[in-house]
Amino acid sequence: MYTRIRAMDLQAKVILILVAVIFPISFFLGLVQSKVLEPVLSEEVREVGVSFAQSLANQIDSHRLLLKADASAVITDRIQHLMYTQPSILRVDVIAKKPNDTHLSNIASNIEDQDNAPPVVEVLRDTVTTERTYEEGIPVWSILYPVSNGSEKANIHVLVSLRFVGAVQNTTLRINLIAALISTILLTLILSFFLKRAIENEKQLKVAQMSNEALSEKLQEIQQELIHTEKLAVMGQLTASFAHEIGTPLNAIGGHMQLLNSDLERVISPSLFGALSDRIKIITGQLRKIEDIVKGFLQNTKKPIAQQKSIVPVRELIERILALVLPTLQRHQISFGQEYAAVEDQVEVVPLEIEQVILNLVNNAIDSMKGRSVPNALWIKTYNDPARQTVTIEIKDTGTGITKENLKQIFKPFFTTKSAGEGHGLGLSICQQIAKAYGGDVLVDSDLGKGTRMKIQLPVKKAEGKSA
Ligand SMILES: Nc1ncnc2c1ncn2[C@@H]1O[C@H](COP(=O)(O)OP(=O)(O)O)[C@@H](O)[C@H]1O
Ligand SMILES: [Mg+2]
């Protein structure tokens, strides 16, 4: 459940929260309102009943209706007349003693055929009494109101329905819930208007994070490759010198074997020489094999062209590497600037190789700046040298710089000022080798304490059909 909520987008979460908060509150408010309203409304209803009884009593009083011979008919008429205006009054009776009767009975009523219904009291009251009760399941006020014409006494009995109080309560609750619904919708609309940007930002952030992850993966991959290339180069160099070292004694052995052969031919009998010479042939044959293997080694250490050359603008190569290293620059708080001034920046190379060179030089630059407190900056520029038909990629840093002593050494393999884990001292030598293989070069100038400028110079590849 929790993870499902986490996976929802922001807008859905907001709506969920609004609904979860607003609805219970409105429901509670509605309940409180109706509970507060109920006694007030109920009192209102009671007053309606009492005032009805009072106005009927006034009419009986002022016209002395109880004393009339047709009292029952006249009063019933009055009741019916009065009741038109009061729909909540269920029933009205006038209770009195009929002439010559000893018991109380309903002498007038809004309901016909009351003769059989017993009156609600046995003894006439002389004060107003009101009581909440139920009539056929409906909550009602039962009101008794005394009236008299001289010695003739009577009670007016009124039943007022409280049903509409319940209806009002229900309506209040319903209105509250509808209000909650409307306010949820309105709030959602308003919030989503404002949230749109936040949601967009969140999405962009996610995309950025993802591409960041992809980039750092790619960076690791290329760096891994770089280390691999360096290792291969080391192995190549080792094998080359190994092969060279083995080759010399092998040559010597071969030579001496030939001498031994001719010496033996002179000294011993031909039959014996024949047998020995066969042995010597086998030995020289095996020596040839060893020599071939060693030669094979030497050939293998020449760098194979693993990938196809293509014509690419150097800017494209630079930008591919930049995408990889920008996060690292940010992490080390190194500001970055670029200027592509080269008009002709096409080169014919194996892209990955030149990318490796650029990455190598940029990594060296970062190494020379990281951890320093001064404001650090890296610039990458390109420009042409029309005289030489070259395009130069210049990588400039504000790092430590290089001493005069070290400047003479940095292109030598295995020269490094870094600790064992950090540098193999092969980067620059490989970079120079690669550049030279394309008829270019890697050059350096450095100001100790101020920074270093590394330049990759490559011949421009003219587009087909254009005149030089
Ligand atoms: N941009 C630079 N700023 C300062 N020193 C540098 C820079 N580039 C190279 N160097 C020096 O040249 C040395 C050799 O560089 P490199 O061939 O890349 O080997 P590595 O970086 O593995 O040490 C480095 O150890 C460092 O002393
Ligand atoms: Mg390096």
Coordinates of C-alpha atoms in Angstrom, one line a residue, residues 6-240:
R6 CA 4.8 6.5 -3.2
A7 CA 4.6 5.5 -6.8
M8 CA 1.7 7.8 -7.5
D9 CA 2.4 11.1 -9.1
L10 CA 2.2 14.4 -7.1
Q11 CA -1.2 15.5 -8.4
A12 CA -2.8 12.2 -7.4
K13 CA -1.2 12.5 -3.9
V14 CA -2.6 16.0 -3.5
I15 CA -6.1 14.9 -4.4
L16 CA -5.9 12.0 -2.0
I17 CA -4.8 14.2 0.8
L18 CA -7.5 16.8 0.1
V19 CA -10.2 14.1 0.1
A20 CA -8.8 12.5 3.2
V21 CA -8.8 15.7 5.1
I22 CA -11.8 17.7 3.8
F23 CA -14.4 14.9 3.9
P24 CA -14.1 13.9 7.5
I25 CA -13.9 17.5 8.6
S26 CA -17.1 18.4 6.7
F27 CA -18.9 15.4 7.9
F28 CA -17.9 16.3 11.5
L29 CA -18.9 19.9 11.0
G30 CA -22.3 18.8 9.5
L31 CA -22.9 16.6 12.5
V32 CA -22.0 19.3 15.0
Q33 CA -24.2 21.8 13.2
S34 CA -27.2 19.5 13.2
K35 CA -26.7 18.7 16.9
V36 CA -26.6 22.4 17.7
L37 CA -29.5 23.1 15.4
E38 CA -31.8 20.4 16.7
P39 CA -32.9 21.9 20.1
V40 CA -33.3 25.3 18.5
L41 CA -35.5 24.0 15.8
S42 CA -37.5 21.8 18.2
E43 CA -38.2 24.8 20.4
E44 CA -39.4 26.7 17.4
V45 CA -41.8 23.9 16.6
R46 CA -43.1 23.9 20.1
E47 CA -43.8 27.6 19.9
V48 CA -45.7 27.1 16.7
G49 CA -48.0 24.6 18.5
V50 CA -48.4 26.8 21.6
S51 CA -49.2 29.9 19.5
F52 CA -51.7 27.9 17.5
A53 CA -53.4 26.7 20.7
Q54 CA -53.3 30.3 22.0
S55 CA -55.1 31.8 18.9
L56 CA -57.8 29.1 19.1
A57 CA -58.2 29.8 22.8
N58 CA -58.5 33.5 22.0
Q59 CA -61.3 32.9 19.6
I60 CA -63.1 30.6 22.0
D61 CA -62.7 33.2 24.7
S62 CA -63.7 36.3 22.8
H63 CA -66.8 34.7 21.1
R64 CA -67.6 32.6 24.2
L65 CA -67.9 29.6 21.9
L66 CA -68.1 27.0 24.6
L67 CA -71.4 28.4 25.7
K68 CA -73.0 28.1 22.3
A69 CA -75.6 25.4 21.6
D70 CA -73.7 24.3 18.5
A71 CA -70.3 24.7 20.2
S72 CA -68.9 21.5 18.7
A73 CA -69.6 22.5 15.0
V74 CA -68.5 26.1 15.4
I75 CA -65.2 25.2 17.1
T76 CA -64.5 22.5 14.5
D77 CA -65.0 25.0 11.9
R78 CA -62.6 27.4 13.5
I79 CA -60.0 24.7 13.9
Q80 CA -60.2 23.8 10.3
H81 CA -59.9 27.4 9.3
L82 CA -56.8 28.0 11.4
M83 CA -55.1 24.8 10.3
Y84 CA -54.8 25.9 6.7
T85 CA -51.8 28.0 7.7
Q86 CA -50.0 25.4 9.8
P87 CA -49.1 22.3 7.8
S88 CA -46.9 20.9 10.6
I89 CA -49.8 20.5 13.0
L90 CA -51.1 17.0 12.8
R91 CA -54.1 17.1 15.0
V92 CA -56.2 19.4 17.2
D93 CA -58.8 18.4 19.7
V94 CA -60.9 20.4 22.1
I95 CA -61.6 18.4 25.3
A96 CA -64.5 19.2 27.5
K97 CA -67.6 17.8 29.1
K98 CA -70.6 17.6 26.8
P99 CA -73.9 18.8 28.4
N100 CA -75.4 16.1 30.6
D101 CA -72.2 14.1 30.4
T102 CA -70.1 13.1 33.3
H103 CA -66.9 12.1 31.3
L104 CA -64.6 14.2 29.3
S105 CA -64.7 13.8 25.5
N106 CA -63.4 15.5 22.3
I107 CA -66.1 18.0 21.5
A108 CA -64.3 19.3 18.5
S109 CA -61.4 18.1 16.3
N110 CA -59.8 18.5 12.9
I111 CA -60.2 14.8 12.4
E112 CA -63.7 13.5 11.7
D113 CA -65.2 10.8 13.7
Q114 CA -63.5 11.6 16.9
D115 CA -66.5 10.4 19.0
N116 CA -65.0 7.0 19.6
A117 CA -61.4 8.3 20.3
P118 CA -60.8 8.8 24.0
P119 CA -59.6 12.2 25.1
V120 CA -55.9 12.5 26.0
V121 CA -56.7 13.6 29.6
E122 CA -59.1 12.4 32.2
V123 CA -59.0 15.6 34.2
L124 CA -58.8 19.1 32.6
R125 CA -55.5 20.9 33.2
D126 CA -55.5 24.6 34.1
T127 CA -51.9 25.3 33.0
V128 CA -50.1 25.0 29.7
T129 CA -48.2 21.7 29.5
T130 CA -46.0 20.5 26.6
E131 CA -44.4 17.1 26.1
R132 CA -42.3 15.4 23.5
T133 CA -43.6 12.1 22.4
Y134 CA -44.2 9.9 19.3
E135 CA -47.4 9.6 17.3
E136 CA -47.5 6.7 15.0
G137 CA -43.7 6.7 14.9
I138 CA -43.3 10.4 14.2
P139 CA -41.7 12.6 16.8
V140 CA -44.2 15.2 18.0
W141 CA -44.9 17.9 20.6
S142 CA -48.1 17.2 22.5
I143 CA -49.5 20.5 23.9
L144 CA -52.4 21.0 26.3
Y145 CA -53.8 24.5 26.6
P146 CA -56.5 25.5 29.1
V147 CA -59.5 27.7 28.0
S148 CA -62.7 28.7 29.8
N149 CA -65.9 30.6 29.2
G150 CA -67.1 31.4 32.7
S151 CA -67.8 28.1 34.4
E152 CA -67.4 26.1 31.1
K153 CA -63.8 24.8 31.0
A154 CA -62.0 23.0 28.2
N155 CA -58.4 21.9 27.1
I156 CA -57.1 22.4 23.6
H157 CA -54.9 19.6 22.6
V158 CA -52.4 20.2 19.7
L159 CA -50.0 17.6 18.2
V160 CA -47.1 19.3 16.1
S161 CA -44.9 17.2 14.0
L162 CA -41.1 17.4 14.5
R163 CA -40.5 15.5 11.3
F164 CA -39.1 18.5 9.5
V165 CA -36.4 19.0 12.2
G166 CA -34.9 15.6 11.1
A167 CA -35.3 16.7 7.5
V168 CA -33.4 19.9 8.2
Q169 CA -30.6 17.9 9.9
N170 CA -30.3 15.6 7.0
T171 CA -30.2 18.5 4.6
T172 CA -27.5 20.3 6.6
L173 CA -25.3 17.2 6.5
R174 CA -25.9 16.8 2.8
I175 CA -25.1 20.4 2.0
N176 CA -21.9 20.0 4.0
L177 CA -20.8 17.0 2.0
I178 CA -21.7 18.7 -1.3
A179 CA -19.7 21.8 -0.1
A180 CA -16.8 19.4 0.7
L181 CA -17.0 17.9 -2.8
I182 CA -17.1 21.3 -4.5
S183 CA -14.2 22.7 -2.4
T184 CA -12.1 19.6 -3.1
I185 CA -12.7 20.0 -6.8
L186 CA -11.9 23.8 -6.6
L187 CA -8.8 23.3 -4.5
T188 CA -7.6 20.5 -6.8
L189 CA -8.1 22.8 -9.8
I190 CA -6.3 25.7 -8.2
L191 CA -3.5 23.6 -6.7
S192 CA -2.9 21.6 -9.9
F193 CA -2.5 25.0 -11.7
F194 CA 0.3 25.8 -9.3
L195 CA 1.5 22.2 -9.0
K196 CA 1.9 21.8 -12.7
R197 CA 5.3 23.5 -12.6
A198 CA 6.4 21.6 -9.5
I199 CA 5.4 18.4 -11.2
E200 CA 7.2 19.4 -14.4
N201 CA 10.3 20.1 -12.3
E202 CA 10.0 16.8 -10.5
K203 CA 9.8 15.0 -13.8
Q204 CA 12.8 16.9 -15.2
L205 CA 14.8 16.2 -12.1
K206 CA 14.0 12.5 -12.5
V207 CA 15.1 12.6 -16.2
A208 CA 18.2 14.5 -15.3
Q209 CA 19.0 12.0 -12.6
M210 CA 18.5 9.1 -14.9
S211 CA 20.7 10.7 -17.7
N212 CA 23.2 11.6 -15.0
E213 CA 23.4 7.9 -14.0
A214 CA 23.7 6.8 -17.6
L215 CA 26.5 9.3 -18.2
S216 CA 28.5 8.3 -15.2
E217 CA 28.1 4.7 -16.2
K218 CA 29.5 5.6 -19.7
L219 CA 32.3 7.6 -18.0
Q220 CA 33.2 4.6 -16.0
E221 CA 33.1 2.4 -19.1
I222 CA 35.5 4.7 -21.0
Q223 CA 37.8 5.1 -18.0
Q224 CA 37.8 1.3 -17.7
E225 CA 38.7 1.1 -21.3
L226 CA 41.4 3.7 -20.8
I227 CA 43.0 1.7 -18.0
H228 CA 42.7 -1.4 -20.1
T229 CA 44.5 0.4 -23.0
E230 CA 47.2 1.5 -20.6
K231 CA 47.6 -2.0 -19.3
L232 CA 47.7 -3.3 -22.9
A233 CA 50.4 -0.7 -23.6
V234 CA 52.4 -1.8 -20.6
M235 CA 52.1 -5.4 -21.6
G236 CA 53.0 -4.5 -25.1
Q237 CA 56.1 -2.7 -24.0
L238 CA 57.0 -5.5 -21.7
T239 CA 56.5 -8.1 -24.4
A240 CA 58.5 -6.0 -26.9

